[in-house]
Coordinates of C-alpha atoms and ligand atoms in Angstrom, one line a residue:
X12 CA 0.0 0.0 0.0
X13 CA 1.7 3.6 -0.7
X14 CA -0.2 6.9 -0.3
X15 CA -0.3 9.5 -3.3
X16 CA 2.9 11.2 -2.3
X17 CA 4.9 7.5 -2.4
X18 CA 6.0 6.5 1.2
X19 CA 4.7 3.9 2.7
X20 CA 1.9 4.0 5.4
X21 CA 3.0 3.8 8.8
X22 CA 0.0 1.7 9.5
X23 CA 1.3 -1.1 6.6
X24 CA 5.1 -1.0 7.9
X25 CA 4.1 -1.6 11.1
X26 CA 2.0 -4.8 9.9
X27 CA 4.5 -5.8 7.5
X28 CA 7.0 -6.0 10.3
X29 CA 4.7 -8.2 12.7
X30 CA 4.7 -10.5 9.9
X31 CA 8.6 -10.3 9.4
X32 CA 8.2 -11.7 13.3
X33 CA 5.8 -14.3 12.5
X34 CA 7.3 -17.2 11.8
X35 CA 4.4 -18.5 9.8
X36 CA 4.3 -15.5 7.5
X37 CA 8.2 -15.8 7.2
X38 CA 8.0 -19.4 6.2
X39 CA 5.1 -18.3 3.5
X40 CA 7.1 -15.5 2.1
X41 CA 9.0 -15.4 -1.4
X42 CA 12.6 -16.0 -1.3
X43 CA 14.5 -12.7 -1.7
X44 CA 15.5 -12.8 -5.0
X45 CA 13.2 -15.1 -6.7
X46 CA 13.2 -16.0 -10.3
X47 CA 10.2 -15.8 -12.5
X48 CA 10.7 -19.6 -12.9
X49 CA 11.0 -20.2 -8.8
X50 CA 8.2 -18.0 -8.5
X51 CA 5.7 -20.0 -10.9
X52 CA 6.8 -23.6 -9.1
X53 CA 6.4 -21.7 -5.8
X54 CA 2.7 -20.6 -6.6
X55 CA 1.9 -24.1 -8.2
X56 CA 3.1 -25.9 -5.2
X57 CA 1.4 -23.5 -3.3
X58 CA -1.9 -24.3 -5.2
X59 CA -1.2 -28.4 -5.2
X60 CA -1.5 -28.2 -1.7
X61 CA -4.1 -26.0 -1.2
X62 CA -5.9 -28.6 -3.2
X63 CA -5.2 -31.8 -1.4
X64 CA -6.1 -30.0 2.0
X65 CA -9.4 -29.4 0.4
X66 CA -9.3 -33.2 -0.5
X67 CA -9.1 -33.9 3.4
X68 CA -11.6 -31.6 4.6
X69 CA -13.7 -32.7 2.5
X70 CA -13.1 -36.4 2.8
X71 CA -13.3 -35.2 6.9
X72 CA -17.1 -33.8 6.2
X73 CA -17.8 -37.3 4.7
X74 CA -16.8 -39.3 7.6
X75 CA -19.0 -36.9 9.4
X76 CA -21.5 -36.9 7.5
X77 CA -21.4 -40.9 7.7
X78 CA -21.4 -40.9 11.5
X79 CA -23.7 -38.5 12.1
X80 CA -25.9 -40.8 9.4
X81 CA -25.1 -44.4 11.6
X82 CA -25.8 -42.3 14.7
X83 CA -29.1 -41.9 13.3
X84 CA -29.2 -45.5 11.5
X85 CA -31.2 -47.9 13.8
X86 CA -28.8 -50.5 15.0
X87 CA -29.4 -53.8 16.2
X88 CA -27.3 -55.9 18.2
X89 CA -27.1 -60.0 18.2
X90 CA -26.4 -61.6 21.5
X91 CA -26.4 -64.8 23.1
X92 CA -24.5 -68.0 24.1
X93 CA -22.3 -69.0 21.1
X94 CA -24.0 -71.5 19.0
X95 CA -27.3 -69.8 19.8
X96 CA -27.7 -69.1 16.3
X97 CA -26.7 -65.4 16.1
X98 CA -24.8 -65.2 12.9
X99 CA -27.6 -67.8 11.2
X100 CA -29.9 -64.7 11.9
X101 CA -27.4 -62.6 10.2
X102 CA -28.0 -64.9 7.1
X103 CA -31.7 -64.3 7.7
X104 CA -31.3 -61.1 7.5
X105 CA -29.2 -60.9 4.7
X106 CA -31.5 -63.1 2.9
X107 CA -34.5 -61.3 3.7
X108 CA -33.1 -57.7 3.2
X109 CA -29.9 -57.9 0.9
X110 CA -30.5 -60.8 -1.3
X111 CA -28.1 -60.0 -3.7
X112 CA -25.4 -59.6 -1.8
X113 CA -26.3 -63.0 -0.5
X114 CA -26.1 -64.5 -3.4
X115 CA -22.6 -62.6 -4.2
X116 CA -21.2 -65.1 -1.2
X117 CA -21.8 -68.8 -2.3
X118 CA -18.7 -69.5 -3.5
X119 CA -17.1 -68.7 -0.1
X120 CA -20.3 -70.9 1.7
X121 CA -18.6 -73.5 -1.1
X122 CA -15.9 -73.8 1.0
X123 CA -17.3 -73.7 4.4
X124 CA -19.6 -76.3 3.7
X125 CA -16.9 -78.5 2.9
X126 CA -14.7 -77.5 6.0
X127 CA -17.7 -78.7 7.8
X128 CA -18.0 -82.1 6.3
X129 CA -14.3 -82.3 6.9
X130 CA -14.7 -81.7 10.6
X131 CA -17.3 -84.4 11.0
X132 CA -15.1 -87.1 9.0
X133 CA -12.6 -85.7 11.5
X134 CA -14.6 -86.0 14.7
X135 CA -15.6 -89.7 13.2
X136 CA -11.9 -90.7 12.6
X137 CA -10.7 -89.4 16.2
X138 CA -13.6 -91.4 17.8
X139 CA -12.4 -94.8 15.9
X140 CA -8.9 -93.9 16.6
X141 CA -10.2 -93.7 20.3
X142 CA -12.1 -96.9 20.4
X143 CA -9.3 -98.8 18.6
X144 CA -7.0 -97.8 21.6
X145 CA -9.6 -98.7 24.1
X146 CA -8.7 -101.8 25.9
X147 CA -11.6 -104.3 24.2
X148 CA -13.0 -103.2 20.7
X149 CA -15.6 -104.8 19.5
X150 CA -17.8 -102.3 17.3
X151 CA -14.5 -101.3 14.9
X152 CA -11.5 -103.5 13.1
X153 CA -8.7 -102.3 11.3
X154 CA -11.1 -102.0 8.2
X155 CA -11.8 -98.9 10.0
X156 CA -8.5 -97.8 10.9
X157 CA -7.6 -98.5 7.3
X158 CA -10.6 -96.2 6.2
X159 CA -9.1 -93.4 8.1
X160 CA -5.6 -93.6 7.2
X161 CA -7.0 -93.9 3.7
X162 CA -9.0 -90.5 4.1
X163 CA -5.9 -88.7 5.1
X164 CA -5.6 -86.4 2.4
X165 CA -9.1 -85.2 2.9
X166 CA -8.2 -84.4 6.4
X167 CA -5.2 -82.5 5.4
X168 CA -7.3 -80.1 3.5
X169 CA -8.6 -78.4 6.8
X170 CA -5.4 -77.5 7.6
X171 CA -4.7 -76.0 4.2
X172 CA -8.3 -74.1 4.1
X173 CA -7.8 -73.0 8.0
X174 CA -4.3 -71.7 7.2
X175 CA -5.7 -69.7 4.9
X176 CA -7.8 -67.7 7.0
X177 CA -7.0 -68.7 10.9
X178 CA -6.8 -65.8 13.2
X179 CA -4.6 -67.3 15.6
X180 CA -1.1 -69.9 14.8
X181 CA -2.1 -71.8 17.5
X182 CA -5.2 -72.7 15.6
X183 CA -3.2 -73.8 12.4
X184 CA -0.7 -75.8 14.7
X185 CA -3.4 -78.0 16.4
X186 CA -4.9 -78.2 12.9
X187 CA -1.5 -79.5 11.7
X188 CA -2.2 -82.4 14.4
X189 CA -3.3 -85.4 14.3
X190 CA -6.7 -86.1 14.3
X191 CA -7.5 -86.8 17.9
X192 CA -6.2 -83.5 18.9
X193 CA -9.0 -81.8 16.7
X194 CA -12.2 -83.5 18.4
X195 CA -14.1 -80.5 19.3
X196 CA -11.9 -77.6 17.9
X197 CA -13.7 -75.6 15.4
X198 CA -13.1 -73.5 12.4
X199 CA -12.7 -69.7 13.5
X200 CA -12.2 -66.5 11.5
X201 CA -10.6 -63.6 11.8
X202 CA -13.3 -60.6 12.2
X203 CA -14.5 -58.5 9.1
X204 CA -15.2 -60.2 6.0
X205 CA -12.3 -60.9 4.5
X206 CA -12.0 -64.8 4.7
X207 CA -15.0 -65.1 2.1
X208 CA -12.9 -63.0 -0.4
X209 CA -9.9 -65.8 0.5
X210 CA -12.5 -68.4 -0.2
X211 CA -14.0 -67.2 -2.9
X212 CA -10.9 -66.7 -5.0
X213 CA -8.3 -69.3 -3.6
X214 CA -6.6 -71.2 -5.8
X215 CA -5.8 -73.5 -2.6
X216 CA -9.6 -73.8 -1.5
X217 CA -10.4 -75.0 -5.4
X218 CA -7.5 -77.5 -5.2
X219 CA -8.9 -78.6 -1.5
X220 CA -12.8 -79.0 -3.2
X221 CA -11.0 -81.0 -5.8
X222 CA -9.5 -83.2 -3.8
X223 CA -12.4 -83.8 -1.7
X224 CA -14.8 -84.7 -4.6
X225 CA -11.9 -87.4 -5.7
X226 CA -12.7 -89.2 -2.4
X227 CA -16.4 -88.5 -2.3
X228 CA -16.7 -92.4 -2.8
X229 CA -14.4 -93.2 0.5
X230 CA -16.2 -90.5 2.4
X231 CA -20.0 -92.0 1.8
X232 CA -18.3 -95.7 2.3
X233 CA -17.2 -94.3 6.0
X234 CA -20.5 -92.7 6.9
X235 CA -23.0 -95.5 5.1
X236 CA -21.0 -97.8 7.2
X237 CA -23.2 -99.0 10.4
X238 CA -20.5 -99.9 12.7
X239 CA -19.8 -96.3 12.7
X240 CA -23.0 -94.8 13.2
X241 CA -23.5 -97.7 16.4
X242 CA -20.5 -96.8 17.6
X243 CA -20.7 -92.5 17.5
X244 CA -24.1 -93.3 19.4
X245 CA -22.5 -96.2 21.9
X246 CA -20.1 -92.8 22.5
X247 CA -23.1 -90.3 22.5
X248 CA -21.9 -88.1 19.5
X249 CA -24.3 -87.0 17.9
X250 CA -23.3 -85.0 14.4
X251 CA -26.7 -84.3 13.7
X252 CA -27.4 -82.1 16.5
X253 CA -24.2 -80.1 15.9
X254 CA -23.9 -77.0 13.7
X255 CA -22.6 -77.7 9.9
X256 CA -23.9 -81.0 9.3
X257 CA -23.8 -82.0 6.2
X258 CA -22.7 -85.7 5.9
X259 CA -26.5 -86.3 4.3
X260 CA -25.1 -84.8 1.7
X261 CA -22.2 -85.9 0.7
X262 CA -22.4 -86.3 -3.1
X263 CA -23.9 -83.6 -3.6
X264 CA -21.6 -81.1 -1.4
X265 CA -18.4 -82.6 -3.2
X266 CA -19.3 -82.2 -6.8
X267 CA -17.4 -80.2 -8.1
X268 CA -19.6 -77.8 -9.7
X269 CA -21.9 -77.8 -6.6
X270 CA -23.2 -74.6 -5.6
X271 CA -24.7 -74.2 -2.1
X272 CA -28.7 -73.3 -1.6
X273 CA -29.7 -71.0 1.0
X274 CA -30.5 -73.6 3.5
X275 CA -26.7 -75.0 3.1
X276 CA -25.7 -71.7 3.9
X277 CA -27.8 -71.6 6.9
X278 CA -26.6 -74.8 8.4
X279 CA -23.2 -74.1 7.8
X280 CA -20.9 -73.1 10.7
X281 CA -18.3 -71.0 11.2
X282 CA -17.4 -69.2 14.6
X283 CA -17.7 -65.8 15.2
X284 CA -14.4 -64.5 16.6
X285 CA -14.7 -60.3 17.2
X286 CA -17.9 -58.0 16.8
X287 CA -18.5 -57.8 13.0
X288 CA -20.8 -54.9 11.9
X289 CA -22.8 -55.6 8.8
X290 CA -24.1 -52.6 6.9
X291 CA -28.3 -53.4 5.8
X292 CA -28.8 -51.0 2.3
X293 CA -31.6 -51.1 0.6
X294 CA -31.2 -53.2 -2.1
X295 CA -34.9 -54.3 -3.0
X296 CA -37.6 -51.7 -4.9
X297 CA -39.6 -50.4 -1.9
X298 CA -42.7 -52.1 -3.0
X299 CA -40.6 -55.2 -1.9
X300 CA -39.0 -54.1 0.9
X301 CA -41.7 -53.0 2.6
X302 CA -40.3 -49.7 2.8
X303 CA -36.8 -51.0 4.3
X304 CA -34.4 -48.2 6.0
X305 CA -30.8 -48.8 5.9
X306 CA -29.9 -50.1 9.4
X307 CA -26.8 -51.9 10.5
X308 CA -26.5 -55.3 12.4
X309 CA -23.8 -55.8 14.7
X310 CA -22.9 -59.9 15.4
X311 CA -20.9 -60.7 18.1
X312 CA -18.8 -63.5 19.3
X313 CA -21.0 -65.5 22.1
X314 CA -18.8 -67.8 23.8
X315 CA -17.8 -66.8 28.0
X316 CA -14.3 -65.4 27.0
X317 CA -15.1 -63.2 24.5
X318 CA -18.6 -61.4 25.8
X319 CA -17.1 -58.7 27.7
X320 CA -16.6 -57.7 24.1
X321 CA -20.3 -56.9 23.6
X322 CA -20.0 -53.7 26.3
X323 CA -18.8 -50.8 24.0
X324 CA -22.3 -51.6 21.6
X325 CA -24.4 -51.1 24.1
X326 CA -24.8 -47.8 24.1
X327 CA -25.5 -47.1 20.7
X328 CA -28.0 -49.8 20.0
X329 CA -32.0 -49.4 19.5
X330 CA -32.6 -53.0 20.0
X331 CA -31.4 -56.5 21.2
X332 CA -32.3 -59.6 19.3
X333 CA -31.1 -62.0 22.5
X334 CA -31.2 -66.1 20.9
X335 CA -31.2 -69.0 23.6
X336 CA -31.9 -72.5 22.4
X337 CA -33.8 -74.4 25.4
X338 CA -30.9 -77.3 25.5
X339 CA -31.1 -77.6 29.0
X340 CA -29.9 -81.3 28.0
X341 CA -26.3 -79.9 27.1
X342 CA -23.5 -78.4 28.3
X343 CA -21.5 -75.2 27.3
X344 CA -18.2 -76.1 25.2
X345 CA -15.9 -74.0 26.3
X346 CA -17.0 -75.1 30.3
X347 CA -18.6 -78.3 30.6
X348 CA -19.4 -77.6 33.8
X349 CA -21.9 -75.0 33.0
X350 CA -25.4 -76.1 31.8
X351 CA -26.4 -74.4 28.5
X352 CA -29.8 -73.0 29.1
X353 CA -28.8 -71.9 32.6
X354 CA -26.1 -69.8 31.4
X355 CA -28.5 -68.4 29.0
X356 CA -30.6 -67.2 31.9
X357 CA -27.4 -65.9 33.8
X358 CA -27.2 -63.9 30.6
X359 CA -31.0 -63.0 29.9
X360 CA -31.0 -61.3 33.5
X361 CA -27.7 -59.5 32.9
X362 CA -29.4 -58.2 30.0
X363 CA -32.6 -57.3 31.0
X364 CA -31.2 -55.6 34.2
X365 CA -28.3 -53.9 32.2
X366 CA -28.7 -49.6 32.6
X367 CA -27.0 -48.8 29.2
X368 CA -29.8 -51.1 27.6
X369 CA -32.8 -49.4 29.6
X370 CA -33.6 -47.6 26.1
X371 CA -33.1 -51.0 23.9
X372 CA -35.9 -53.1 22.8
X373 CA -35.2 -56.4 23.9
X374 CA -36.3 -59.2 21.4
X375 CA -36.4 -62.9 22.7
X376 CA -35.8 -65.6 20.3
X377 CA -36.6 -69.4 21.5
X378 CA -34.0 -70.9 18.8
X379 CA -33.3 -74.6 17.4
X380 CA -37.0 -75.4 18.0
X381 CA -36.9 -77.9 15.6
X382 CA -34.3 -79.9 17.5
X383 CA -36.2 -79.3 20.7
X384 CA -38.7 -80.8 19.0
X385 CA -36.9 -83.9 17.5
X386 CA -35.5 -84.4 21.0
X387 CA -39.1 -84.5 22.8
X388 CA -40.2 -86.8 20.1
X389 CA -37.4 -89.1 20.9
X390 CA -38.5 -89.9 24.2
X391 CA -36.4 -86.5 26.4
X392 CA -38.0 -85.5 29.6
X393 CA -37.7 -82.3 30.5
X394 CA -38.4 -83.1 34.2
X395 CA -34.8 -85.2 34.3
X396 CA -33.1 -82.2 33.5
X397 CA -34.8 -79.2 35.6
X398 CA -36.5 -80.7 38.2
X399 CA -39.0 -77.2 39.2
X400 CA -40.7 -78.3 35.7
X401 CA -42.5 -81.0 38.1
X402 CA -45.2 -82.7 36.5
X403 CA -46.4 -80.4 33.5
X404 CA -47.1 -82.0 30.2
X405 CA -43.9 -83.3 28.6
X406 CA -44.6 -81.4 25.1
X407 CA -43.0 -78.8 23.4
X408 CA -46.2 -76.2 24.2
X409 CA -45.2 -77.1 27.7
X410 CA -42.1 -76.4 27.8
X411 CA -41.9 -73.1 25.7
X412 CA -44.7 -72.1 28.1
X413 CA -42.7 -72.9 31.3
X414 CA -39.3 -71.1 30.2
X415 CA -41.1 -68.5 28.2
X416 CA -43.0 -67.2 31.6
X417 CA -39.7 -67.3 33.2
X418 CA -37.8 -65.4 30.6
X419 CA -41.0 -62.8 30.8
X420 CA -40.6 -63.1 34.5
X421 CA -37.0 -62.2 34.8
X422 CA -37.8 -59.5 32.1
X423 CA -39.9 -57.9 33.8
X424 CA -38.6 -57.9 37.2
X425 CA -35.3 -56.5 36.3
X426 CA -35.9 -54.1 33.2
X427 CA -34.5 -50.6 34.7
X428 CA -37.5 -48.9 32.9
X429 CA -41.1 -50.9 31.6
X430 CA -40.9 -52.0 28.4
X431 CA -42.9 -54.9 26.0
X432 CA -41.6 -58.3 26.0
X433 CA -41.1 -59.7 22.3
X434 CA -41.0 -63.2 22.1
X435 CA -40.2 -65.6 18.9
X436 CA -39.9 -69.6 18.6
X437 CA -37.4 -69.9 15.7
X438 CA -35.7 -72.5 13.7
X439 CA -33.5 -70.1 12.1
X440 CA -31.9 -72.7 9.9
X441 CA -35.6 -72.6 8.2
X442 CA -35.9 -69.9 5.8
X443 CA -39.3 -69.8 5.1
X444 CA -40.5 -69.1 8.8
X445 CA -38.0 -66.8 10.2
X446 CA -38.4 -64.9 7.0
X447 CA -41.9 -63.9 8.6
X448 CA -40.1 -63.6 11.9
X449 CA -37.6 -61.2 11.1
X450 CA -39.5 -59.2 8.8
X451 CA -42.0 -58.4 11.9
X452 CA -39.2 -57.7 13.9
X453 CA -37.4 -55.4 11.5
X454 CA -41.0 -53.2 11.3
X455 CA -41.5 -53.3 14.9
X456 CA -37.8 -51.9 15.8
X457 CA -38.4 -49.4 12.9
X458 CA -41.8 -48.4 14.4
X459 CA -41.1 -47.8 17.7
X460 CA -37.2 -45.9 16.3
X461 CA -39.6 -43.6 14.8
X462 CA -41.7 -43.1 17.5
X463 CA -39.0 -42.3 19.9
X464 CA -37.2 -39.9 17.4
X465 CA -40.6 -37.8 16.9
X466 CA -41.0 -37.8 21.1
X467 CA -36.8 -36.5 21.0
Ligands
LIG509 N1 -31.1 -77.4 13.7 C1 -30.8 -76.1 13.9 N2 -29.6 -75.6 13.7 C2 -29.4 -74.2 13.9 C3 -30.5 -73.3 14.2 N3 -30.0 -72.1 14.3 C4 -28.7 -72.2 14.0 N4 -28.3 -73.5 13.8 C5 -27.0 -74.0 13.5 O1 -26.2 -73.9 14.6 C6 -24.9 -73.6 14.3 C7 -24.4 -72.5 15.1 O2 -25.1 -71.3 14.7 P1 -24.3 -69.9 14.6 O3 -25.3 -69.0 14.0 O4 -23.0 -70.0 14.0 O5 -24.1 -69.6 16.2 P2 -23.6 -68.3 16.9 O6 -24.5 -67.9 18.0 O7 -23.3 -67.2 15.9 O8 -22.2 -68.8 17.5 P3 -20.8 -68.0 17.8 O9 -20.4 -67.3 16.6 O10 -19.9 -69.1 18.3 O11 -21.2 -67.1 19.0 C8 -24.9 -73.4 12.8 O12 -24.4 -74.5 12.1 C9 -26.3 -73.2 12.4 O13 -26.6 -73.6 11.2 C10 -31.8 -73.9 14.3 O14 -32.8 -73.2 14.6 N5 -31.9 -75.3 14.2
LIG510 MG1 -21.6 -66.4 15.2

């Protein structure tokens, strides 16, 4: 700035020289004696950054954006016992809601599938391994043990797919040992999804299905044989009962161009390890979708170690879809000493009773009915197992009726603030019923978000 007679402003000087004291303002300013050509980088590199800091703040405001959207989102949170039947929800869910990314997964189900029928061949050759040792044999010969050593490659293959996505190297080591060592492990993942992309796209997971359907013949010779089925139930295994059972199947799982329906990729079992978040967006025209939001589903990891994991989600969630099976008949797996359905209820209260839930809708789902069911038919009473059931009628009406008055009771009782008391019976492994299911419960959490957003 000069004035008309050419000096410069005592005002200006005096701001020029704070700006000679700034450091900032003496970083910024020209070299003495620029060139033209320094001075045109200077003012590009100048304008380069200026334009990747725009890049951040504006990649900033879309983060923001995208919390401030999931703080509004409604999100629901899975819980219960592991094996309860949380993630097969998921699936329901995703089936229900997303169906074309659920188709986009089969090829990574493919593989699953398969390392389920592994672990039962597995579980089978450990338990003939077992009774071989034992001191008199009399259901098994060395037909049998010749069977196993002969399926050898086939039970290598676990190791190879688990390697390929195990969280932990102590999982891959006891995979790399010998059968017996394996009865009862199970296949875990690392959280996120990124072991169905592995699975998907492995060459090493195509070479393992290939394998597998070259023994297909040896595999159905092993299970069709009766010895073996007499002597898993003299030693009261029962595959059946357990997730990711599939050696009904077998011909059909190992062909090689065998592609899983959506009740194989119900059934089959893989273990939840950390919280996974799964993102719902609509995906279906609304007249099919019933007018479906976008909403997020957070699946958790449900086995005693792991569950303190569940804590940071609680504050953030609209409602609880809690899943207890009523095996009052079983015990947990990772502490046999602890009966399934009473840890369920240890959980149920906590639950119920827990102050950063007060808010939550709490959804009860009755899960595995269907085995329930089978069990009952087979001749189970209930009273054998919990003895306050006394002398009702030994039916499946009167047992959902007994622990679902419980369940209501405890719900009640130790809810911080009132609130309804949803119950479901599921078999989640049926698509056709939860469909229904989770389609009222998806309206009803959305129904009462909205009502609580227009009372905030
Ligand atoms: N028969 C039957 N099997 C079921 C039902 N629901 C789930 N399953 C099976 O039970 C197994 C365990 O289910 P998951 O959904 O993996 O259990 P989870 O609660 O997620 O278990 P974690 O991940 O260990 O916490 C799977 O193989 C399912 O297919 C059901 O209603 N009936
Ligand atoms: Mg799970």
């Amino acid at each position: 700035m000069t004035t008309s007679n050419g000096s410069v402003s005592r005002r200006h000087r005096a701001s020029l020289d704070r700006e000679r004291d700034d450091p900032f303002s003496a970083a910024l300013a020209p070299p003495p004696n620029e060139t033209p050509d320094e001075r045109n980088a200077r003012i590009m590199a100048a304008q380069k950054a200026e334009r990747e800091s725009k890049k951040i703040d504006e990649g900033i405001a879309a983060s923001k954006k995208l919390l401030d959207k999931k703080k509004a989102d409604v999100k629901m949170l899975l819980l219960g016992q592991s094996e309860s039947g949380k993630s097969t929800v998921l699936k329901n869910f995703r089936l229900r809601f997303t169906p074309q990314y659920f188709d986009s997964e089969r090829a990574a189900w493919r593989i699953v599938v398969l390392l389920n029928l592994i672990s039962s061949i597995r579980t089978i050759a450990s338990t003939i391994t077992a009774e071989l040792a034992a001191p008199e044999f009399t259901l098994v010969s060395s037909v049998h043990r010749q069977r196993c050593v002969d399926l050898a490659p086939v039970l290598a293959q676990e190791h190879i797919l688990l390697s390929l996505i195990a969280v932990s190297p102590h999982f891959v080591e006891a995979a790399s040992k010998p059968a017996e060592m394996m009865l009862g492990s199970e296949a875990v993942v690392r959280p996120g999804g990124e072991w169905k992309a592995i699975f998907a796209s492995s060459e090493a997971a195509k070479e393992a299905a290939s394998v597998v359907h070259s023994m297909r013949d040896e595999i159905d010779a092993l299970w069709a044989d009766t010895a073996v089925r007499e002597l898993l139930e003299k030693r009261h295994i029962s595959l059946k009962d357990a997730g990711g059972f599939f050696m009904d199947d077998i011909l059909r799982v190992t062909a090689l161009d065998f592609i899983p329906t959506d009740s194989d990729i119900l059934r089959a079992r893989i273990k939840t390890l950390g919280v996974e978040e799964h993102f719902f967006e609509k995906e279906l025209p609304t007249s099919r979708n019933a007018g479906v939001k976008d909403f997020w589903i957070y699946d958790v990891p449900g086995s005693r170690g792991s569950r303190a994991a569940w804590i940071p989600f609680f504050d953030q969630v609209q409602a609880i879809v809690f899943l207890t099976p009523l095996s009052f008949y079983e015990v947990l797996e990772e502490d046999t000493r602890v009966n399934r359905l009473e840890d369920s209820v240890v959980l149920w209260k906590e639950i119920c009773g827990h102050r950063l839930l007060e808010n939550a809708s709490i959804i009860l789902f009755f899960n595995k009915m269907d085995i329930l069911k089978a069990k009952l038919k087979a001749g189970l009473i209930i009273k054998e197992y919990v003895t306050s059931f006394g002398d009702r009628p030994n039916t499946y009406a009167g047992a959902t009726g007994y622990f679902k008055e419980k369940f209501k009771a405890y719900h009640k009782r130790l809810s911080p603030k009132q609130r309804p008391f949803f119950y479901y019976e599921t078999t989640a492994v049926d698509t056709r019923s939860t469909a229904k299911i989770i389609g009222t419960v998806h309206e009803e959490i959305f129904r009462r978000h909205l009502k609580d957003s227009i009372l905030i």
